[in-house]
Coordinates of C-alpha atoms in Angstrom, one line a residue:
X28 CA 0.0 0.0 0.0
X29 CA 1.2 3.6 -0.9
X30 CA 0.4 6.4 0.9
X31 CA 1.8 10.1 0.0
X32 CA 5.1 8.4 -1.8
X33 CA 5.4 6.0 1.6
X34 CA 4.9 2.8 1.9
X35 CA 2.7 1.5 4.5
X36 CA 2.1 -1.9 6.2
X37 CA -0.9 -1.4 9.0
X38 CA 0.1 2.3 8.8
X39 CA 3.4 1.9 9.4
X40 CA 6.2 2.5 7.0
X41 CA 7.7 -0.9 5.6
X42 CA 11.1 -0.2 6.1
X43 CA 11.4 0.8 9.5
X44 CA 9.3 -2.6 10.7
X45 CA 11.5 -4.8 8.5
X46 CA 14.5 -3.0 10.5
X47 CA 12.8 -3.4 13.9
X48 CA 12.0 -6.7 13.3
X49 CA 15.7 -7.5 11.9
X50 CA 16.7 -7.7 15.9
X51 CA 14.9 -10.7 16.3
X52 CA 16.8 -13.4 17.3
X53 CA 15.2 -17.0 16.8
X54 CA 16.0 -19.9 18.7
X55 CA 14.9 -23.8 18.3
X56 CA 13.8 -26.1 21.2
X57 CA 14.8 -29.4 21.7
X58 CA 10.8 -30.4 20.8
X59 CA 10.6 -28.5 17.4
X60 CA 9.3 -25.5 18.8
X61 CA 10.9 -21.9 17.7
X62 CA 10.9 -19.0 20.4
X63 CA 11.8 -14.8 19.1
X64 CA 13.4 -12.5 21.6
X65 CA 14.3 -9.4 21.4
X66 CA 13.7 -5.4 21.0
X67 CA 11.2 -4.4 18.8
X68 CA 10.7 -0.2 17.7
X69 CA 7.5 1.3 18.4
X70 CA 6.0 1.1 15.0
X71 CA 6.1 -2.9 15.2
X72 CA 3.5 -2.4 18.2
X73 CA 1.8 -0.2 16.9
X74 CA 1.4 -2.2 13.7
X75 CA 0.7 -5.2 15.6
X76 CA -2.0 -3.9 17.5
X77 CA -3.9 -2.5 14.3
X78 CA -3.8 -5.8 12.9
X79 CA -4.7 -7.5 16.0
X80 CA -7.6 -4.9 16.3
X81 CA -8.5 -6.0 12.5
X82 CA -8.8 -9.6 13.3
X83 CA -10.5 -8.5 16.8
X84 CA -13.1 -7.1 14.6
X85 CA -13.5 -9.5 12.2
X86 CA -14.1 -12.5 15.3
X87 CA -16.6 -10.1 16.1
X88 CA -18.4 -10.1 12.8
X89 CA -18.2 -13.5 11.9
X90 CA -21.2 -15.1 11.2
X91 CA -20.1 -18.9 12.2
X92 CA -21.2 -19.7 15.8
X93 CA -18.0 -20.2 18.2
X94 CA -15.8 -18.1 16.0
X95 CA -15.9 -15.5 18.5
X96 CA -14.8 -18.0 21.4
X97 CA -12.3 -19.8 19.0
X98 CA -9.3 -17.8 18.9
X99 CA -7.9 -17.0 22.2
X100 CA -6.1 -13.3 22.6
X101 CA -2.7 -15.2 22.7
X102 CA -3.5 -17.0 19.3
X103 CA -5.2 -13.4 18.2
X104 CA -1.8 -11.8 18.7
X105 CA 0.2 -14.8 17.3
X106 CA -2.3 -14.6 13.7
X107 CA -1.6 -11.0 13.7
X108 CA 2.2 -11.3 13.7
X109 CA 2.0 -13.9 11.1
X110 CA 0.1 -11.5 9.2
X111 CA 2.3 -8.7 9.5
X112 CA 5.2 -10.4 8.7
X113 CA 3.5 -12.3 5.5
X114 CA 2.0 -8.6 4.3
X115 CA 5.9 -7.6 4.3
X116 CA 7.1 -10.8 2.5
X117 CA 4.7 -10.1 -0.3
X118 CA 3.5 -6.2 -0.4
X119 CA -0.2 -6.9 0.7
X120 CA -1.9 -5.2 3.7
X121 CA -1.7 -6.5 6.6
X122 CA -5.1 -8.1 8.4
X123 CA -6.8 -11.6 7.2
X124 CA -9.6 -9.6 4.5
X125 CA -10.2 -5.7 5.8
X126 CA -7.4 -3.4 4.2
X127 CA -4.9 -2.0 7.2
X128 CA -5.8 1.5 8.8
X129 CA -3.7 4.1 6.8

């Protein structure tokens, strides 16, 4: 998404998350499972919790029964960083099907 010559992800210019998020260490448990650490900017947060607020909404609207009570806030938040990252991989907006907040 461009917005006055920048380009945005969940209103948030691309470059600086992809910088942020470049101090991201990732480490691999003995089980499989991968862990992050580190310190993210401000923007990251604030792009997370749009897209977290996006998905928020659209449990709210959905019209299956149980969708609402389906996706805890901790799997919420993990959908939404999976969805931030994936609309930087590929140039889309950010969210599961509303556009991000400019």
């Amino acid at each position: 998404m461009t917005n006055n010559g920048t380009d945005l992800i969940a209103g948030e210019p691309r470059a600086l998350l992809i910088e942020s998020l470049r101090n991201l260490d990732m480490s691999e448990e003995r089980d499989g499972m991968r862990h992050m650490s580190g310190t993210v900017d401000l923007c990251v947060v604030r792009a997370l919790m749009r897209v977290e607020a996006q998905l928020l909404l659209e449990d709210a609207d959905s019209p299956e029964v149980g969708h609402v009570l389906g996706r805890s806030a901790e799997q919420r938040r993990a959908d939404a960083f999976v969805a931030l990252v994936a609309a930087l991989a590929d140039g889309a907006a950010a969210g599961a099907t509303a556009p991000a907040p400019v």
